[in-house]
């Protein structure tokens, strides 16, 4: 604590940082909890012949947040894998990722570094249809790339290591970067994949569409079933809740420490003022009694011996030598509580 009982700058920064982290974690937890509650309250609809009738009865022919499960079926031509024969899909993502080692000048270690140098995503319109054929109902999936969770399957992955000469190796050690190679990946949402869609379900003329919800809730196209998707979100909520509680306890501990320090400082100052007032009152009573002139030079501690010490650096003359010796270490002036660095004997002539 600084003078006057105020917290130091580092303590104030620590308290402010801890409070800010707690507030940030709480904000994330609230957002995750809102998403989980919205997902839990989403309306489950079946992909069958009654779906059109359900939407006709709904206000605005729309279910704002609905859960529907079906199988992927392409509307137009399917996308073919560039590397795997007879692999058809409706979403295709090609990625080139650079892998290299970078020298950390702080830790003096080589760290792995990854960077996407090229990525391309192709899509084609597709529907969700019942797993059983012949139901005659389909839901058109709109804007699949906006989904918060889009389940793509990795159908091809190959790592191309870098070929380096001896001079290249020397140059890489000097520059602090050692390329490892390029990783080529192809991911696809294949035709026939079972998907769980969560979003806004709307009847647009004769077409039933699943699209991103308008009220800010996340849009899901997941290969997990609904119960597994809900459990995943609830686990995320519990994780952020635990982090928020731990950070909150840490903030409370810092605050308690600072308040306790300030309270102890206040008690010490109060006790010092009380002692000084008692000394002043005792001296006034002694000065008003017979023989006050003699007691005027009496030691303020024992009130019997004559003052014989000059305390430096404060300069107070208030104690006899015996009482000075009896002061606890570190020795402080009984009047001002300043540390005594040197004592000079006082001789009365």
PDB file of N, CA and C in Angstrom, residues 222-303:
ATOM      1  N   UNK A 222     -25.265 -29.765 -38.882  1.00  0.00           N
ATOM      2  CA  UNK A 222     -24.327 -30.654 -38.199  1.00  0.00           C
ATOM      3  C   UNK A 222     -24.638 -32.111 -38.495  1.00  0.00           C
ATOM      4  N   UNK A 223     -23.562 -32.900 -38.540  1.00  0.00           N
ATOM      5  CA  UNK A 223     -23.743 -34.343 -38.714  1.00  0.00           C
ATOM      6  C   UNK A 223     -24.132 -35.023 -37.404  1.00  0.00           C
ATOM      7  N   UNK A 224     -24.076 -34.301 -36.281  1.00  0.00           N
ATOM      8  CA  UNK A 224     -24.522 -34.849 -34.998  1.00  0.00           C
ATOM      9  C   UNK A 224     -26.044 -34.862 -34.947  1.00  0.00           C
ATOM     10  N   UNK A 225     -26.603 -35.796 -34.169  1.00  0.00           N
ATOM     11  CA  UNK A 225     -28.043 -35.745 -33.926  1.00  0.00           C
ATOM     12  C   UNK A 225     -28.332 -34.598 -32.955  1.00  0.00           C
ATOM     13  N   UNK A 226     -29.613 -34.250 -32.816  1.00  0.00           N
ATOM     14  CA  UNK A 226     -29.970 -33.060 -32.034  1.00  0.00           C
ATOM     15  C   UNK A 226     -29.546 -33.181 -30.577  1.00  0.00           C
ATOM     16  N   UNK A 227     -29.719 -34.357 -29.969  1.00  0.00           N
ATOM     17  CA  UNK A 227     -29.353 -34.521 -28.552  1.00  0.00           C
ATOM     18  C   UNK A 227     -27.851 -34.331 -28.360  1.00  0.00           C
ATOM     19  N   UNK A 228     -27.049 -34.868 -29.258  1.00  0.00           N
ATOM     20  CA  UNK A 228     -25.593 -34.702 -29.149  1.00  0.00           C
ATOM     21  C   UNK A 228     -25.190 -33.244 -29.360  1.00  0.00           C
ATOM     22  N   UNK A 229     -25.865 -32.572 -30.301  1.00  0.00           N
ATOM     23  CA  UNK A 229     -25.578 -31.152 -30.544  1.00  0.00           C
ATOM     24  C   UNK A 229     -25.924 -30.316 -29.316  1.00  0.00           C
ATOM     25  N   UNK A 230     -27.049 -30.627 -28.675  1.00  0.00           N
ATOM     26  CA  UNK A 230     -27.453 -29.900 -27.474  1.00  0.00           C
ATOM     27  C   UNK A 230     -26.480 -30.154 -26.329  1.00  0.00           C
ATOM     28  N   UNK A 231     -26.055 -31.409 -26.155  1.00  0.00           N
ATOM     29  CA  UNK A 231     -25.082 -31.724 -25.096  1.00  0.00           C
ATOM     30  C   UNK A 231     -23.751 -31.008 -25.329  1.00  0.00           C
ATOM     31  N   UNK A 232     -23.351 -30.878 -26.587  1.00  0.00           N
ATOM     32  CA  UNK A 232     -22.111 -30.174 -26.901  1.00  0.00           C
ATOM     33  C   UNK A 232     -22.200 -28.713 -26.485  1.00  0.00           C
ATOM     34  N   UNK A 233     -23.338 -28.072 -26.758  1.00  0.00           N
ATOM     35  CA  UNK A 233     -23.507 -26.671 -26.366  1.00  0.00           C
ATOM     36  C   UNK A 233     -23.584 -26.519 -24.849  1.00  0.00           C
ATOM     37  N   UNK A 234     -24.242 -27.450 -24.168  1.00  0.00           N
ATOM     38  CA  UNK A 234     -24.335 -27.378 -22.705  1.00  0.00           C
ATOM     39  C   UNK A 234     -22.968 -27.587 -22.063  1.00  0.00           C
ATOM     40  N   UNK A 235     -22.143 -28.451 -22.651  1.00  0.00           N
ATOM     41  CA  UNK A 235     -20.781 -28.630 -22.133  1.00  0.00           C
ATOM     42  C   UNK A 235     -19.973 -27.347 -22.279  1.00  0.00           C
ATOM     43  N   UNK A 236     -20.166 -26.663 -23.405  1.00  0.00           N
ATOM     44  CA  UNK A 236     -19.486 -25.376 -23.599  1.00  0.00           C
ATOM     45  C   UNK A 236     -19.951 -24.354 -22.572  1.00  0.00           C
ATOM     46  N   UNK A 237     -21.235 -24.353 -22.246  1.00  0.00           N
ATOM     47  CA  UNK A 237     -21.765 -23.428 -21.229  1.00  0.00           C
ATOM     48  C   UNK A 237     -21.148 -23.717 -19.872  1.00  0.00           C
ATOM     49  N   UNK A 238     -21.051 -24.996 -19.498  1.00  0.00           N
ATOM     50  CA  UNK A 238     -20.453 -25.355 -18.201  1.00  0.00           C
ATOM     51  C   UNK A 238     -18.994 -24.939 -18.136  1.00  0.00           C
ATOM     52  N   UNK A 239     -18.273 -25.119 -19.246  1.00  0.00           N
ATOM     53  CA  UNK A 239     -16.852 -24.739 -19.273  1.00  0.00           C
ATOM     54  C   UNK A 239     -16.684 -23.247 -19.016  1.00  0.00           C
ATOM     55  N   UNK A 240     -17.451 -22.418 -19.716  1.00  0.00           N
ATOM     56  CA  UNK A 240     -17.330 -20.974 -19.537  1.00  0.00           C
ATOM     57  C   UNK A 240     -17.848 -20.532 -18.175  1.00  0.00           C
ATOM     58  N   UNK A 241     -18.812 -21.246 -17.639  1.00  0.00           N
ATOM     59  CA  UNK A 241     -19.306 -20.914 -16.298  1.00  0.00           C
ATOM     60  C   UNK A 241     -18.228 -21.158 -15.252  1.00  0.00           C
ATOM     61  N   UNK A 242     -17.519 -22.285 -15.370  1.00  0.00           N
ATOM     62  CA  UNK A 242     -16.436 -22.585 -14.422  1.00  0.00           C
ATOM     63  C   UNK A 242     -15.339 -21.529 -14.520  1.00  0.00           C
ATOM     64  N   UNK A 243     -14.962 -21.149 -15.752  1.00  0.00           N
ATOM     65  CA  UNK A 243     -13.946 -20.110 -15.917  1.00  0.00           C
ATOM     66  C   UNK A 243     -14.388 -18.790 -15.294  1.00  0.00           C
ATOM     67  N   UNK A 244     -15.667 -18.450 -15.460  1.00  0.00           N
ATOM     68  CA  UNK A 244     -16.180 -17.202 -14.890  1.00  0.00           C
ATOM     69  C   UNK A 244     -16.144 -17.242 -13.371  1.00  0.00           C
ATOM     70  N   UNK A 245     -16.550 -18.373 -12.782  1.00  0.00           N
ATOM     71  CA  UNK A 245     -16.552 -18.485 -11.320  1.00  0.00           C
ATOM     72  C   UNK A 245     -15.131 -18.402 -10.769  1.00  0.00           C
ATOM     73  N   UNK A 246     -14.192 -19.104 -11.405  1.00  0.00           N
ATOM     74  CA  UNK A 246     -12.792 -19.066 -10.933  1.00  0.00           C
ATOM     75  C   UNK A 246     -12.239 -17.649 -11.017  1.00  0.00           C
ATOM     76  N   UNK A 247     -12.483 -16.973 -12.154  1.00  0.00           N
ATOM     77  CA  UNK A 247     -12.007 -15.601 -12.296  1.00  0.00           C
ATOM     78  C   UNK A 247     -12.687 -14.676 -11.295  1.00  0.00           C
ATOM     79  N   UNK A 248     -13.971 -14.908 -11.015  1.00  0.00           N
ATOM     80  CA  UNK A 248     -14.672 -14.088 -10.028  1.00  0.00           C
ATOM     81  C   UNK A 248     -14.094 -14.256  -8.635  1.00  0.00           C
ATOM     82  N   UNK A 249     -13.775 -15.497  -8.270  1.00  0.00           N
ATOM     83  CA  UNK A 249     -13.146 -15.737  -6.966  1.00  0.00           C
ATOM     84  C   UNK A 249     -11.784 -15.046  -6.879  1.00  0.00           C
ATOM     85  N   UNK A 250     -11.025 -15.090  -7.982  1.00  0.00           N
ATOM     86  CA  UNK A 250      -9.721 -14.421  -7.982  1.00  0.00           C
ATOM     87  C   UNK A 250      -9.889 -12.913  -7.801  1.00  0.00           C
ATOM     88  N   UNK A 251     -10.879 -12.328  -8.468  1.00  0.00           N
ATOM     89  CA  UNK A 251     -11.130 -10.894  -8.319  1.00  0.00           C
ATOM     90  C   UNK A 251     -11.531 -10.552  -6.891  1.00  0.00           C
ATOM     91  N   UNK A 252     -12.401 -11.370  -6.307  1.00  0.00           N
ATOM     92  CA  UNK A 252     -12.818 -11.140  -4.910  1.00  0.00           C
ATOM     93  C   UNK A 252     -11.633 -11.261  -3.956  1.00  0.00           C
ATOM     94  N   UNK A 253     -10.731 -12.210  -4.227  1.00  0.00           N
ATOM     95  CA  UNK A 253      -9.559 -12.377  -3.365  1.00  0.00           C
ATOM     96  C   UNK A 253      -8.657 -11.147  -3.429  1.00  0.00           C
ATOM     97  N   UNK A 254      -8.443 -10.604  -4.638  1.00  0.00           N
ATOM     98  CA  UNK A 254      -7.624  -9.394  -4.780  1.00  0.00           C
ATOM     99  C   UNK A 254      -8.284  -8.229  -4.060  1.00  0.00           C
ATOM    100  N   UNK A 255      -9.600  -8.080  -4.218  1.00  0.00           N
ATOM    101  CA  UNK A 255     -10.318  -6.992  -3.563  1.00  0.00           C
ATOM    102  C   UNK A 255     -10.257  -7.129  -2.043  1.00  0.00           C
ATOM    103  N   UNK A 256     -10.433  -8.350  -1.537  1.00  0.00           N
ATOM    104  CA  UNK A 256     -10.364  -8.578  -0.083  1.00  0.00           C
ATOM    105  C   UNK A 256      -8.976  -8.244   0.455  1.00  0.00           C
ATOM    106  N   UNK A 257      -7.944  -8.627  -0.302  1.00  0.00           N
ATOM    107  CA  UNK A 257      -6.569  -8.329   0.130  1.00  0.00           C
ATOM    108  C   UNK A 257      -6.350  -6.825   0.241  1.00  0.00           C
ATOM    109  N   UNK A 258      -6.819  -6.060  -0.767  1.00  0.00           N
ATOM    110  CA  UNK A 258      -6.624  -4.617  -0.741  1.00  0.00           C
ATOM    111  C   UNK A 258      -7.425  -3.967   0.386  1.00  0.00           C
ATOM    112  N   UNK A 259      -8.667  -4.409   0.584  1.00  0.00           N
ATOM    113  CA  UNK A 259      -9.479  -3.847   1.659  1.00  0.00           C
ATOM    114  C   UNK A 259      -8.887  -4.176   3.034  1.00  0.00           C
ATOM    115  N   UNK A 260      -8.355  -5.395   3.175  1.00  0.00           N
ATOM    116  CA  UNK A 260      -7.750  -5.782   4.458  1.00  0.00           C
ATOM    117  C   UNK A 260      -6.511  -4.927   4.742  1.00  0.00           C
ATOM    118  N   UNK A 261      -5.682  -4.683   3.727  1.00  0.00           N
ATOM    119  CA  UNK A 261      -4.518  -3.829   3.897  1.00  0.00           C
ATOM    120  C   UNK A 261      -4.931  -2.411   4.301  1.00  0.00           C
ATOM    121  N   UNK A 262      -5.959  -1.908   3.640  1.00  0.00           N
ATOM    122  CA  UNK A 262      -6.401  -0.554   3.945  1.00  0.00           C
ATOM    123  C   UNK A 262      -6.978  -0.475   5.360  1.00  0.00           C
ATOM    124  N   UNK A 263      -7.713  -1.501   5.752  1.00  0.00           N
ATOM    125  CA  UNK A 263      -8.291  -1.504   7.103  1.00  0.00           C
ATOM    126  C   UNK A 263      -7.192  -1.547   8.161  1.00  0.00           C
ATOM    127  N   UNK A 264      -6.167  -2.381   7.948  1.00  0.00           N
ATOM    128  CA  UNK A 264      -5.064  -2.451   8.908  1.00  0.00           C
ATOM    129  C   UNK A 264      -4.314  -1.129   8.978  1.00  0.00           C
ATOM    130  N   UNK A 265      -4.118  -0.491   7.838  1.00  0.00           N
ATOM    131  CA  UNK A 265      -3.446   0.807   7.846  1.00  0.00           C
ATOM    132  C   UNK A 265      -4.273   1.835   8.617  1.00  0.00           C
ATOM    133  N   UNK A 266      -5.595   1.788   8.422  1.00  0.00           N
ATOM    134  CA  UNK A 266      -6.468   2.719   9.143  1.00  0.00           C
ATOM    135  C   UNK A 266      -6.411   2.470  10.645  1.00  0.00           C
ATOM    136  N   UNK A 267      -6.398   1.217  11.060  1.00  0.00           N
ATOM    137  CA  UNK A 267      -6.322   0.897  12.485  1.00  0.00           C
ATOM    138  C   UNK A 267      -5.001   1.379  13.078  1.00  0.00           C
ATOM    139  N   UNK A 268      -3.892   1.208  12.354  1.00  0.00           N
ATOM    140  CA  UNK A 268      -2.597   1.664  12.856  1.00  0.00           C
ATOM    141  C   UNK A 268      -2.583   3.184  13.020  1.00  0.00           C
ATOM    142  N   UNK A 269      -3.136   3.900  12.028  1.00  0.00           N
ATOM    143  CA  UNK A 269      -3.180   5.351  12.136  1.00  0.00           C
ATOM    144  C   UNK A 269      -4.051   5.796  13.300  1.00  0.00           C
ATOM    145  N   UNK A 270      -5.152   5.098  13.507  1.00  0.00           N
ATOM    146  CA  UNK A 270      -6.052   5.438  14.612  1.00  0.00           C
ATOM    147  C   UNK A 270      -5.380   5.193  15.955  1.00  0.00           C
ATOM    148  N   UNK A 271      -4.666   4.067  16.048  1.00  0.00           N
ATOM    149  CA  UNK A 271      -3.969   3.750  17.301  1.00  0.00           C
ATOM    150  C   UNK A 271      -2.858   4.771  17.575  1.00  0.00           C
ATOM    151  N   UNK A 272      -2.150   5.211  16.537  1.00  0.00           N
ATOM    152  CA  UNK A 272      -1.095   6.202  16.701  1.00  0.00           C
ATOM    153  C   UNK A 272      -1.673   7.532  17.185  1.00  0.00           C
ATOM    154  N   UNK A 273      -2.797   7.963  16.570  1.00  0.00           N
ATOM    155  CA  UNK A 273      -3.409   9.214  17.019  1.00  0.00           C
ATOM    156  C   UNK A 273      -3.865   9.121  18.465  1.00  0.00           C
ATOM    157  N   UNK A 274      -4.389   7.939  18.864  1.00  0.00           N
ATOM    158  CA  UNK A 274      -4.836   7.761  20.244  1.00  0.00           C
ATOM    159  C   UNK A 274      -3.665   7.850  21.220  1.00  0.00           C
ATOM    160  N   UNK A 275      -2.531   7.232  20.871  1.00  0.00           N
ATOM    161  CA  UNK A 275      -1.354   7.288  21.736  1.00  0.00           C
ATOM    162  C   UNK A 275      -0.818   8.716  21.846  1.00  0.00           C
ATOM    163  N   UNK A 276      -0.776   9.424  20.718  1.00  0.00           N
ATOM    164  CA  UNK A 276      -0.302  10.804  20.764  1.00  0.00           C
ATOM    165  C   UNK A 276      -1.207  11.684  21.622  1.00  0.00           C
ATOM    166  N   UNK A 277      -2.519  11.462  21.536  1.00  0.00           N
ATOM    167  CA  UNK A 277      -3.449  12.239  22.359  1.00  0.00           C
ATOM    168  C   UNK A 277      -3.280  11.924  23.841  1.00  0.00           C
ATOM    169  N   UNK A 278      -3.038  10.647  24.160  1.00  0.00           N
ATOM    170  CA  UNK A 278      -2.820  10.273  25.564  1.00  0.00           C
ATOM    171  C   UNK A 278      -1.544  10.903  26.105  1.00  0.00           C
ATOM    172  N   UNK A 279      -0.464  10.929  25.286  1.00  0.00           N
ATOM    173  CA  UNK A 279       0.773  11.579  25.722  1.00  0.00           C
ATOM    174  C   UNK A 279       0.548  13.072  25.957  1.00  0.00           C
ATOM    175  N   UNK A 280      -0.186  13.701  25.042  1.00  0.00           N
ATOM    176  CA  UNK A 280      -0.418  15.134  25.186  1.00  0.00           C
ATOM    177  C   UNK A 280      -1.214  15.438  26.444  1.00  0.00           C
ATOM    178  N   UNK A 281      -2.263  14.653  26.715  1.00  0.00           N
ATOM    179  CA  UNK A 281      -3.070  14.884  27.903  1.00  0.00           C
ATOM    180  C   UNK A 281      -2.271  14.632  29.180  1.00  0.00           C
ATOM    181  N   UNK A 282      -1.419  13.582  29.171  1.00  0.00           N
ATOM    182  CA  UNK A 282      -0.601  13.305  30.356  1.00  0.00           C
ATOM    183  C   UNK A 282       0.379  14.439  30.629  1.00  0.00           C
ATOM    184  N   UNK A 283       0.976  14.968  29.572  1.00  0.00           N
ATOM    185  CA  UNK A 283       1.910  16.075  29.751  1.00  0.00           C
ATOM    186  C   UNK A 283       1.195  17.315  30.277  1.00  0.00           C
ATOM    187  N   UNK A 284      -0.007  17.575  29.750  1.00  0.00           N
ATOM    188  CA  UNK A 284      -0.745  18.749  30.246  1.00  0.00           C
ATOM    189  C   UNK A 284      -1.095  18.607  31.714  1.00  0.00           C
ATOM    190  N   UNK A 285      -1.489  17.394  32.116  1.00  0.00           N
ATOM    191  CA  UNK A 285      -1.816  17.197  33.545  1.00  0.00           C
ATOM    192  C   UNK A 285      -0.578  17.386  34.404  1.00  0.00           C
ATOM    193  N   UNK A 286       0.558  16.870  33.960  1.00  0.00           N
ATOM    194  CA  UNK A 286       1.788  17.000  34.742  1.00  0.00           C
ATOM    195  C   UNK A 286       2.257  18.449  34.813  1.00  0.00           C
ATOM    196  N   UNK A 287       2.084  19.188  33.714  1.00  0.00           N
ATOM    197  CA  UNK A 287       2.523  20.575  33.702  1.00  0.00           C
ATOM    198  C   UNK A 287       1.673  21.437  34.614  1.00  0.00           C
ATOM    199  N   UNK A 288       0.442  21.020  34.857  1.00  0.00           N
ATOM    200  CA  UNK A 288      -0.457  21.797  35.702  1.00  0.00           C
ATOM    201  C   UNK A 288      -0.314  21.458  37.187  1.00  0.00           C
ATOM    202  N   UNK A 289       0.452  20.447  37.492  1.00  0.00           N
ATOM    203  CA  UNK A 289       0.651  20.070  38.897  1.00  0.00           C
ATOM    204  C   UNK A 289       1.840  20.803  39.475  1.00  0.00           C
ATOM    205  N   UNK A 290       2.008  20.735  40.788  1.00  0.00           N
ATOM    206  CA  UNK A 290       3.140  21.373  41.478  1.00  0.00           C
ATOM    207  C   UNK A 290       4.430  20.691  41.033  1.00  0.00           C
ATOM    208  N   UNK A 291       5.415  21.516  40.740  1.00  0.00           N
ATOM    209  CA  UNK A 291       6.681  20.964  40.244  1.00  0.00           C
ATOM    210  C   UNK A 291       6.638  20.674  38.780  1.00  0.00           C
ATOM    211  N   UNK A 292       5.740  21.402  38.075  1.00  0.00           N
ATOM    212  CA  UNK A 292       5.574  21.136  36.655  1.00  0.00           C
ATOM    213  C   UNK A 292       6.799  21.474  35.841  1.00  0.00           C
ATOM    214  N   UNK A 293       7.561  22.498  36.290  1.00  0.00           N
ATOM    215  CA  UNK A 293       8.754  22.869  35.551  1.00  0.00           C
ATOM    216  C   UNK A 293       9.756  21.730  35.513  1.00  0.00           C
ATOM    217  N   UNK A 294       9.812  20.985  36.636  1.00  0.00           N
ATOM    218  CA  UNK A 294      10.755  19.859  36.672  1.00  0.00           C
ATOM    219  C   UNK A 294      10.277  18.740  35.748  1.00  0.00           C
ATOM    220  N   UNK A 295       8.942  18.499  35.802  1.00  0.00           N
ATOM    221  CA  UNK A 295       8.398  17.405  34.986  1.00  0.00           C
ATOM    222  C   UNK A 295       8.280  17.771  33.510  1.00  0.00           C
ATOM    223  N   UNK A 296       8.486  19.066  33.223  1.00  0.00           N
ATOM    224  CA  UNK A 296       8.412  19.466  31.822  1.00  0.00           C
ATOM    225  C   UNK A 296       9.475  18.765  30.988  1.00  0.00           C
ATOM    226  N   UNK A 297      10.630  18.474  31.598  1.00  0.00           N
ATOM    227  CA  UNK A 297      11.712  17.781  30.901  1.00  0.00           C
ATOM    228  C   UNK A 297      11.726  16.285  31.160  1.00  0.00           C
ATOM    229  N   UNK A 298      10.618  15.747  31.687  1.00  0.00           N
ATOM    230  CA  UNK A 298      10.567  14.313  31.990  1.00  0.00           C
ATOM    231  C   UNK A 298      10.387  13.494  30.723  1.00  0.00           C
ATOM    232  N   UNK A 299      10.891  12.276  30.721  1.00  0.00           N
ATOM    233  CA  UNK A 299      10.733  11.326  29.600  1.00  0.00           C
ATOM    234  C   UNK A 299       9.252  11.058  29.365  1.00  0.00           C
ATOM    235  N   UNK A 300       8.811  11.113  28.102  1.00  0.00           N
ATOM    236  CA  UNK A 300       7.398  10.925  27.790  1.00  0.00           C
ATOM    237  C   UNK A 300       6.964   9.473  27.931  1.00  0.00           C
ATOM    238  N   UNK A 301       7.932   8.556  28.069  1.00  0.00           N
ATOM    239  CA  UNK A 301       7.598   7.140  28.189  1.00  0.00           C
ATOM    240  C   UNK A 301       7.395   6.761  29.650  1.00  0.00           C
ATOM    241  N   UNK A 302       8.421   7.020  30.481  1.00  0.00           N
ATOM    242  CA  UNK A 302       8.327   6.624  31.889  1.00  0.00           C
ATOM    243  C   UNK A 302       7.855   7.759  32.798  1.00  0.00           C
ATOM    244  N   UNK A 303       7.952   9.030  32.321  1.00  0.00           N
ATOM    245  CA  UNK A 303       7.521  10.211  33.063  1.00  0.00           C
ATOM    246  C   UNK A 303       8.241  10.361  34.409  1.00  0.00           C
TER     247      UNK A 303
END
